[in-house]
């Protein structure tokens, strides 16, 4: 069985961008900061190739 190398670069980019947005939302006291958390979690899991 052959294993393919999966390209996770875009998921890592999404993770870092959404993490920066989350940190900015925390710093700026944005009331909808919980809307960013699913993007952070999903992009991290996809970047680590867990799912």
CSV table of C-alpha atoms in Angstrom, one decimal:
chain,number,residue,atom,x,y,z
A,1,UNK,CA,0.0,0.0,0.0
A,2,UNK,CA,1.4,3.3,-1.0
A,3,UNK,CA,1.2,6.4,1.2
A,4,UNK,CA,0.7,9.8,-0.3
A,5,UNK,CA,2.2,12.9,1.0
A,6,UNK,CA,-0.6,15.3,1.8
A,7,UNK,CA,-0.2,19.0,1.2
A,8,UNK,CA,-1.0,20.6,4.6
A,9,UNK,CA,0.6,24.0,3.9
A,10,UNK,CA,-2.7,25.8,3.3
A,11,UNK,CA,-4.1,24.3,6.5
A,12,UNK,CA,-1.1,25.6,8.4
A,13,UNK,CA,-1.5,29.0,6.9
A,14,UNK,CA,-5.2,29.0,7.9
A,15,UNK,CA,-4.3,27.9,11.4
A,16,UNK,CA,-1.8,30.8,11.8
A,17,UNK,CA,-4.1,33.4,10.3
A,18,UNK,CA,-7.1,32.3,12.5
A,19,UNK,CA,-4.9,32.2,15.6
A,20,UNK,CA,-3.7,35.7,14.9
A,21,UNK,CA,-7.4,36.7,14.4
A,22,UNK,CA,-8.3,35.1,17.7
A,23,UNK,CA,-5.5,36.8,19.6
A,24,UNK,CA,-6.5,40.2,18.0
A,25,UNK,CA,-10.1,39.5,19.0
A,26,UNK,CA,-9.0,38.8,22.6
A,27,UNK,CA,-6.9,41.9,22.7
A,28,UNK,CA,-9.6,44.1,21.2
A,29,UNK,CA,-12.3,42.6,23.4
A,30,UNK,CA,-14.4,41.6,20.4
A,31,UNK,CA,-17.7,40.2,21.6
A,32,UNK,CA,-17.9,37.5,18.9
A,33,UNK,CA,-14.5,36.0,19.4
A,34,UNK,CA,-16.0,32.6,20.0
A,35,UNK,CA,-16.9,32.5,16.3
A,36,UNK,CA,-13.2,32.2,15.5
A,37,UNK,CA,-12.5,29.2,17.7
A,38,UNK,CA,-13.9,26.5,15.3
A,39,UNK,CA,-11.7,27.8,12.5
A,40,UNK,CA,-8.6,27.6,14.8
A,41,UNK,CA,-9.4,24.0,15.9
A,42,UNK,CA,-10.4,22.7,12.5
A,43,UNK,CA,-7.5,24.1,10.7
A,44,UNK,CA,-5.1,22.7,13.4
A,45,UNK,CA,-6.5,19.2,13.2
A,46,UNK,CA,-6.4,19.2,9.4
A,47,UNK,CA,-2.9,20.6,9.4
A,48,UNK,CA,-1.8,17.8,11.7
A,49,UNK,CA,-3.6,15.3,9.3
A,50,UNK,CA,-5.6,13.9,12.2
A,51,UNK,CA,-8.8,13.9,10.1
